[in-house]
Short mmCIF file of C-alpha atoms in Angstrom, two decimals:
data_model
loop_
_atom_site.label_atom_id
_atom_site.label_comp_id
_atom_site.label_asym_id
_atom_site.label_seq_id
_atom_site.Cartn_x
_atom_site.Cartn_y
_atom_site.Cartn_z
CA MET H 511 23.62 -78.65 27.59
CA LEU H 512 24.67 -79.47 31.16
CA TYR H 513 27.94 -77.57 30.66
CA GLY H 514 26.02 -74.51 29.48
CA VAL H 515 23.64 -74.71 32.45
CA THR H 516 26.63 -74.97 34.80
CA ILE H 517 28.37 -71.90 33.34
CA ILE H 518 25.18 -69.78 33.50
CA PHE H 519 24.47 -70.83 37.10
CA ALA H 520 28.11 -70.28 38.06
CA ALA H 521 27.92 -66.73 36.65
CA LEU H 522 24.65 -66.16 38.54
CA PHE H 523 26.18 -67.39 41.80
CA ALA H 524 29.34 -65.30 41.31
CA GLY H 525 27.18 -62.23 40.58
CA GLU H 526 24.99 -62.77 43.66
CA ALA H 527 28.03 -63.37 45.85
CA LEU H 528 29.83 -60.28 44.56
CA SER H 529 26.71 -58.11 44.90
CA ARG H 530 26.14 -59.20 48.51
CA LEU H 531 29.71 -59.32 49.78
CA ALA H 532 30.67 -55.96 48.25
CA HIS H 533 27.22 -54.39 49.02
CA LEU H 534 26.88 -53.28 45.38
CA PRO H 535 23.78 -51.29 44.34
CA VAL H 536 23.43 -53.62 41.31
CA PRO H 537 21.30 -56.81 41.72
CA GLY H 538 23.17 -60.15 41.71
CA SER H 539 21.57 -61.45 38.49
CA VAL H 540 22.57 -58.28 36.60
CA MET H 541 26.08 -58.54 38.08
CA GLY H 542 26.19 -62.15 36.82
CA MET H 543 25.24 -60.92 33.32
CA LEU H 544 28.05 -58.35 33.41
CA LEU H 545 30.57 -60.98 34.59
CA LEU H 546 29.55 -63.32 31.75
CA LEU H 547 29.82 -60.44 29.27
CA LEU H 548 33.32 -59.62 30.53
CA LEU H 549 34.28 -63.29 30.20
CA ALA H 550 33.07 -63.29 26.58
CA LEU H 551 34.92 -60.06 25.78
CA TRP H 552 38.11 -61.55 27.27
CA ARG H 553 37.75 -64.94 25.50
CA GLN H 554 36.37 -63.24 22.33
CA GLY H 555 33.17 -65.26 22.26
CA PHE H 556 31.02 -67.84 24.01
CA ASP H 557 31.32 -71.62 24.10
CA ALA H 558 28.64 -73.05 21.76
CA ARG H 559 27.14 -75.03 24.66
CA VAL H 560 26.58 -71.83 26.67
CA THR H 561 24.99 -70.09 23.67
CA HIS H 562 22.76 -73.14 23.11
CA PHE H 563 21.31 -73.16 26.65
CA ALA H 564 21.00 -69.36 26.83
CA THR H 565 19.15 -69.16 23.51
CA HIS H 566 16.64 -71.80 24.61
CA LEU H 567 16.10 -70.07 27.96
CA LEU H 568 15.63 -66.64 26.34
CA ARG H 569 13.19 -68.09 23.77
CA TYR H 570 10.70 -68.42 26.67
CA LEU H 571 11.78 -65.34 28.61
CA ALA H 572 8.28 -63.79 28.49
CA LEU H 573 6.79 -66.85 30.26
CA LEU H 574 9.00 -66.20 33.28
CA PHE H 575 7.32 -62.82 34.06
CA ILE H 576 3.86 -64.32 34.47
CA PRO H 577 4.04 -65.45 38.16
CA ALA H 578 5.13 -61.95 39.25
CA GLY H 579 2.68 -60.31 36.83
CA VAL H 580 -0.25 -62.17 38.37
CA GLY H 581 0.79 -60.44 41.62
CA LEU H 582 -0.91 -57.31 40.24
CA MET H 583 -4.15 -58.86 41.61
CA THR H 584 -2.95 -58.11 45.15
CA LEU H 585 -2.43 -54.43 44.34
CA SER H 586 -5.92 -53.44 43.21
CA ASP H 587 -6.74 -51.56 46.45
CA LYS H 588 -3.32 -49.85 46.54
CA ILE H 589 -3.42 -48.80 42.88
CA GLY H 590 -7.12 -47.84 42.91
CA SER H 591 -6.75 -44.12 43.59
CA GLN H 592 -3.42 -43.82 41.72
CA GLY H 593 -4.37 -45.81 38.61
CA LEU H 594 -4.84 -42.88 36.23
CA ALA H 595 -1.71 -41.05 37.47
CA LEU H 596 0.35 -44.24 37.01
CA ILE H 597 -0.87 -44.78 33.44
CA LEU H 598 -0.34 -41.11 32.47
CA THR H 599 3.18 -41.15 33.93
CA MET H 600 4.04 -44.32 32.03
CA VAL H 601 2.65 -43.12 28.67
CA PHE H 602 4.20 -39.62 28.71
CA SER H 603 7.56 -40.79 30.07
CA THR H 604 7.76 -43.47 27.34
CA LEU H 605 6.83 -41.02 24.57
CA ILE H 606 9.34 -38.39 25.74
CA THR H 607 12.14 -40.96 26.09
CA MET H 608 11.53 -42.47 22.65
CA ALA H 609 11.09 -39.12 20.89
CA VAL H 610 14.17 -37.41 22.34
CA THR H 611 16.42 -40.47 21.91
CA ALA H 612 15.38 -40.91 18.26
CA TRP H 613 15.74 -37.22 17.49
CA VAL H 614 19.17 -36.89 19.15
CA LEU H 615 20.55 -39.99 17.45
CA GLN H 616 19.21 -39.00 14.00
CA PHE H 617 20.80 -35.55 14.42
CA LEU H 618 24.18 -37.04 15.45
CA LEU H 619 24.18 -39.65 12.67
CA LYS H 620 23.41 -37.04 10.01
CA ARG H 621 26.22 -34.85 11.35
CA GLN H 622 28.66 -37.78 11.28
CA ALA H 623 27.60 -38.68 7.72
CA ALA H 624 28.11 -35.07 6.61
CA LYS H 625 31.58 -35.03 8.17
CA ASN H 626 32.55 -38.31 6.53
CA GLN H 627 31.36 -37.02 3.15
CA ALA H 628 33.34 -33.79 3.52
CA ARG H 629 36.44 -35.82 4.39
CA SER H 630 36.09 -38.15 1.40
CA GLN H 631 35.66 -35.16 -0.93
CA GLU H 632 38.96 -33.74 0.32
CA VAL H 633 40.71 -37.00 -0.50
CA GLN H 634 39.22 -37.20 -4.03
CA PRO H 635 39.17 -33.70 -5.55
CA MET F 248 -21.66 -82.60 44.49
CA THR F 249 -20.74 -79.05 43.45
CA TRP F 250 -17.73 -78.01 41.37
CA GLN F 251 -16.19 -76.56 44.53
CA THR F 252 -15.82 -79.99 46.15
CA VAL F 253 -13.81 -81.12 43.11
CA TRP F 254 -11.92 -77.84 42.55
CA GLN F 255 -10.82 -77.24 46.17
CA PRO F 256 -8.61 -80.34 46.53
CA LEU F 257 -7.17 -79.77 43.02
CA THR F 258 -5.94 -76.28 43.99
CA GLN F 259 -3.76 -77.94 46.65
CA ILE F 260 -1.74 -79.88 44.05
CA PRO F 261 1.10 -77.39 43.39
CA ILE F 262 1.77 -78.61 39.85
CA ILE F 263 -1.68 -77.38 38.75
CA TRP F 264 -0.37 -73.79 38.90
CA LEU F 265 2.65 -74.67 36.78
CA LEU F 266 0.32 -76.38 34.32
CA LEU F 267 -2.17 -73.48 34.19
CA THR F 268 0.64 -70.92 33.76
CA LEU F 269 2.13 -72.92 30.89
CA GLY F 270 -1.34 -73.48 29.41
CA ALA F 271 -2.27 -69.80 29.61
CA TYR F 272 1.03 -68.89 27.92
CA VAL F 273 0.64 -71.46 25.12
CA ILE F 274 -2.88 -70.15 24.34
CA SER F 275 -1.75 -66.50 24.57
CA GLU F 276 1.24 -67.07 22.34
CA GLY F 277 -1.04 -68.74 19.79
CA ILE F 278 -3.32 -65.68 19.79
CA TYR F 279 -0.29 -63.36 19.55
CA LEU F 280 1.21 -65.23 16.60
CA ALA F 281 -2.16 -65.36 14.84
CA ALA F 282 -2.33 -61.55 15.20
CA GLY F 283 0.95 -61.31 13.23
CA ARG F 284 -1.13 -60.44 10.16
CA PHE F 285 -1.92 -57.10 11.85
CA PRO F 286 1.54 -55.82 12.88
CA LYS F 287 0.22 -52.57 14.38
CA LEU F 288 -2.33 -54.35 16.58
CA GLN F 289 -0.02 -57.20 17.60
CA PRO F 290 1.78 -55.53 20.57
CA VAL F 291 -1.56 -54.99 22.36
CA LEU F 292 -2.05 -58.78 22.39
CA HIS F 293 1.25 -59.36 24.19
CA PRO F 294 1.30 -62.97 25.50
CA VAL F 295 2.30 -61.93 29.04
CA LEU F 296 -0.56 -59.42 29.28
CA LEU F 297 -3.09 -61.99 28.00
CA SER F 298 -1.76 -64.74 30.31
CA VAL F 299 -1.82 -62.49 33.37
CA ILE F 300 -5.39 -61.38 32.62
CA MET F 301 -6.49 -65.01 32.13
CA LEU F 302 -4.87 -66.21 35.37
CA ILE F 303 -6.09 -63.27 37.50
CA THR F 304 -9.61 -63.83 36.18
CA LEU F 305 -9.42 -67.55 37.01
CA LEU F 306 -7.99 -67.00 40.52
CA HIS F 307 -10.51 -64.25 41.22
CA TYR F 308 -13.58 -66.26 40.22
CA THR F 309 -12.46 -69.50 41.89
CA GLN F 310 -11.31 -67.63 45.02
CA VAL F 311 -7.76 -68.94 45.14
CA SER F 312 -5.19 -66.70 46.87
CA TYR F 313 -2.13 -65.29 45.09
CA GLY F 314 0.02 -67.02 47.76
CA THR F 315 -1.30 -70.46 46.75
CA TYR F 316 -0.74 -69.68 43.06
CA PHE F 317 2.74 -68.21 43.49
CA ALA F 318 3.99 -71.12 45.63
CA GLY F 319 2.99 -73.49 42.81
CA ALA F 320 4.39 -71.33 40.00
CA MET F 321 7.65 -70.68 41.88
CA PRO F 322 9.88 -72.87 39.62
CA ILE F 323 9.04 -70.59 36.64
CA HIS F 324 9.78 -67.45 38.68
CA LEU F 325 13.12 -68.89 39.83
CA LEU F 326 14.35 -69.17 36.22
CA LEU F 327 14.39 -65.35 35.97
CA GLY F 328 17.84 -65.26 37.59
CA PRO F 329 19.60 -67.51 35.05
CA ALA F 330 17.63 -65.87 32.19
CA THR F 331 18.93 -62.44 33.23
CA VAL F 332 22.48 -63.78 33.15
CA ALA F 333 21.79 -65.30 29.71
CA LEU F 334 21.01 -61.81 28.34
CA ALA F 335 24.81 -61.42 28.09
CA ILE F 336 24.73 -63.60 24.94
CA PRO F 337 22.54 -61.38 22.67
CA LEU F 338 24.20 -58.29 24.15
CA TYR F 339 27.66 -59.55 23.20
CA ALA F 340 26.48 -60.50 19.71
CA ASN F 341 25.02 -57.01 19.15
CA LEU F 342 28.02 -55.18 20.60
CA GLN F 343 29.99 -55.90 17.41
CA ARG F 344 27.81 -53.35 15.60
CA VAL F 345 28.65 -50.43 17.87
CA ARG F 346 32.14 -49.61 16.55
CA GLU F 347 31.09 -47.70 13.42
CA TYR F 348 28.78 -45.25 15.22
CA LEU F 349 30.34 -45.44 18.69
CA ALA F 350 30.07 -41.79 19.78
CA PRO F 351 26.51 -41.06 18.50
CA LEU F 352 25.18 -44.32 19.99
CA LEU F 353 26.78 -43.73 23.40
CA ILE F 354 25.45 -40.15 23.59
CA ALA F 355 21.95 -41.31 22.60
CA LEU F 356 22.21 -44.13 25.17
CA LEU F 357 23.12 -41.74 27.97
CA VAL F 358 20.35 -39.28 27.04
CA GLY F 359 17.72 -42.00 26.62
CA SER F 360 18.67 -43.91 29.75
CA LEU F 361 18.64 -40.84 32.02
CA LEU F 362 15.45 -39.54 30.43
CA GLY F 363 13.71 -42.90 30.85
CA ILE F 364 14.32 -42.74 34.61
CA LEU F 365 14.04 -38.99 35.24
CA SER F 366 10.94 -38.29 33.13
CA GLY F 367 9.12 -41.06 35.03
CA LEU F 368 10.18 -39.63 38.39
CA LEU F 369 9.32 -36.03 37.43
CA ILE F 370 5.92 -36.71 35.87
CA GLY F 371 5.04 -39.22 38.60
CA HIS F 372 6.03 -36.75 41.31
CA ALA F 373 3.99 -33.98 39.69
CA LEU F 374 0.97 -36.31 39.59
CA GLY F 375 1.42 -37.22 43.27
CA LEU F 376 2.64 -40.84 43.15
CA SER F 377 3.87 -42.52 46.36
CA PRO F 378 7.63 -43.25 46.82
CA THR F 379 7.04 -47.01 46.34
CA SER F 380 5.23 -46.35 43.06
CA LEU F 381 8.01 -44.00 41.91
CA ILE F 382 10.70 -46.63 42.63
CA SER F 383 8.62 -49.26 40.83
CA ILE F 384 8.06 -47.05 37.76
CA ALA F 385 11.67 -45.77 37.51
CA PRO F 386 13.13 -48.87 35.75
CA LYS F 387 10.13 -49.26 33.37
CA SER F 388 12.23 -48.78 30.21
CA VAL F 389 14.54 -51.75 30.78
CA THR F 390 13.88 -55.39 30.01
CA THR F 391 11.55 -57.08 32.53
CA PRO F 392 13.97 -59.39 34.44
CA ILE F 393 16.44 -56.53 35.04
CA ALA F 394 13.66 -54.07 35.98
CA MET F 395 12.20 -56.55 38.47
CA ALA F 396 15.60 -57.17 40.07
CA LEU F 397 16.27 -53.41 40.21
CA ALA F 398 12.86 -52.59 41.73
CA GLN F 399 13.29 -55.29 44.38
CA HIS F 400 16.81 -54.10 45.16
CA ALA F 401 15.70 -50.45 45.52
CA GLY F 402 12.66 -51.22 47.71
CA GLY F 403 9.93 -51.00 45.08
CA ASN F 404 7.14 -53.48 44.35
CA VAL F 405 8.16 -56.32 42.01
CA SER F 406 4.67 -57.04 40.64
CA LEU F 407 4.01 -53.35 40.03
CA ALA F 408 7.39 -53.01 38.28
CA ALA F 409 6.66 -56.06 36.08
CA GLY F 410 3.27 -54.60 35.15
CA PHE F 411 4.78 -51.22 34.24
CA VAL F 412 7.49 -52.76 32.10
CA ILE F 413 5.02 -54.79 30.03
CA LEU F 414 2.65 -51.80 29.59
CA THR F 415 5.59 -49.53 28.71
CA GLY F 416 6.73 -51.98 26.04
CA ILE F 417 3.23 -52.20 24.56
CA CYS F 418 2.79 -48.41 24.66
CA GLY F 419 6.16 -47.83 22.97
CA ALA F 420 5.57 -50.48 20.31
CA VAL F 421 2.09 -49.17 19.42
CA LEU F 422 3.03 -45.48 19.33
CA ALA F 423 6.51 -45.72 17.73
CA VAL F 424 5.51 -45.46 14.06
CA PRO F 425 3.04 -42.53 14.44
CA LEU F 426 5.54 -40.74 16.72
CA PHE F 427 8.38 -41.09 14.21
CA GLN F 428 6.12 -39.86 11.39
CA LEU F 429 5.14 -36.84 13.47
CA LEU F 430 8.78 -36.01 14.31
CA ARG F 431 10.06 -36.91 10.82
CA VAL F 432 12.55 -39.45 12.17
CA ASP F 433 13.21 -41.62 9.11
CA ASN F 434 16.65 -43.00 9.98
CA GLU F 435 16.30 -46.74 10.67
CA ILE F 436 19.17 -46.81 13.17
CA ALA F 437 17.67 -43.92 15.16
CA GLN F 438 14.20 -45.50 15.06
CA GLY F 439 15.40 -48.90 16.26
CA PHE F 440 17.74 -47.55 18.93
CA ALA F 441 15.00 -45.33 20.40
CA MET F 442 12.50 -48.22 20.43
CA GLY F 443 14.98 -50.47 22.26
CA ILE F 444 15.84 -47.75 24.79
CA ALA F 445 12.26 -46.71 25.55
CA ALA F 446 10.37 -49.98 25.07
CA HIS F 447 12.85 -52.90 25.58
CA GLY F 448 11.81 -56.38 24.31
CA VAL F 449 8.29 -55.53 23.14
CA GLY F 450 9.67 -52.52 21.25
CA THR F 451 12.40 -54.71 19.79
CA SER F 452 9.97 -57.28 18.43
CA ARG F 453 7.96 -54.44 16.82
CA ALA F 454 11.23 -53.00 15.43
CA LEU F 455 12.09 -56.40 13.91
CA GLN F 456 8.83 -56.22 11.91
CA MET F 457 9.94 -52.84 10.48
CA SER F 458 13.34 -53.94 9.17
CA GLU F 459 16.38 -56.04 10.06
CA THR F 460 18.50 -52.95 10.81
CA THR F 461 15.80 -51.41 13.01
CA GLY F 462 15.48 -54.69 14.93
CA ALA F 463 19.22 -55.17 15.41
CA PHE F 464 19.75 -51.67 16.80
CA ALA F 465 16.67 -52.06 19.04
CA GLY F 466 18.19 -55.23 20.50
CA LEU F 467 21.51 -53.50 21.03
CA ALA F 468 19.83 -50.50 22.70
CA MET F 469 17.78 -52.76 24.97
CA GLY F 470 20.93 -54.54 26.18
CA LEU F 471 22.97 -51.37 26.68
CA ASN F 472 20.10 -49.61 28.46
CA GLY F 473 19.71 -52.58 30.81
CA VAL F 474 23.38 -52.36 31.74
CA LEU F 475 23.53 -48.55 32.09
CA THR F 476 20.25 -48.29 34.03
CA SER F 477 21.44 -51.02 36.43
CA LEU F 478 24.59 -49.04 37.09
CA ILE F 479 23.01 -45.58 37.55
CA LEU F 480 19.51 -46.25 38.92
CA SER F 481 20.42 -46.40 42.61
CA LEU F 482 22.55 -43.27 42.21
CA VAL F 483 19.70 -41.36 40.51
CA LEU F 484 17.16 -42.60 43.08
CA SER F 485 19.28 -41.63 46.09
CA GLY F 486 19.86 -38.20 44.53
CA TRP F 487 16.13 -37.85 43.85
CA PHE F 488 15.00 -38.78 47.37
CA TYR F 489 17.66 -36.50 48.84
CA PHE F 490 16.09 -33.47 47.15
CA PHE F 491 12.38 -34.45 47.18
#
């Protein structure tokens, strides 16, 4: 467990350091995730101890948003006049994103399946 | 002796806020799991939403400031950094699935990721949102820890961003099935991928209830969208504020 914690924190530190020193537009924690992903792609997998710690941490991921979420209480006067506009923006943007993504992918997958079928029919007359 | 004379000194023990946060989450998760018998209703009872409502209500009625609460709950907030790094593990595990449908998935990812950011900016702008609100709503489609880091990095409001992400996830999870029926999207891969792109973790847990394939591609889409949005968000935002 301690080894897994150390690797995760090392990746986080490396990501933060890289993000700050190189003035990257990507936050340090996300940079750390990318570095760890690159490490796994290079080594073709994760050490079981890293997976163990990460899985336990991610099991309670939702809990970690609560302190920031409670901060919404400080925004009531700022949101007040914009509340309806914010909700409408969120709902319509989400619907458009989900609808178009699903439609595009279904179209492309059907096209690929049709191509594959045509190819296999050529091979077996 | 009134309850205030007992309560006031207790609010100064920082661990009480850790305890109440954990307690609120344990109760909320219990309610959420009990609602599992009603899969369509379940996303509305998201544990984070319930916990936040409980804690805001408590702080409001006992007149404790957010500063006092946040200082006590800080250790939980600090774990967001390592948890974001840990997202590399499920992302790597899901990446193995991409090979077969590489081109369609990457095109859908690019379309969905850009649309998630741009549709929020366009609609928000048309409805007259302030720049801070626009920056906070732009990363709403990606998983909460990444969205919070991105909003903070770009000069948005972290609490507002966290609120949007959770509401977006709930909205996407509740509306996914009726939307797909309306549009006649019956392909499980397309359904799952779109839910992961538009509605991150909450969408993914709803997708897992639909089928294993739907859930797996939702998880993959959530991870890929987190990565792509992190890489392009600042570029899109600087372009946006250059023109508007």
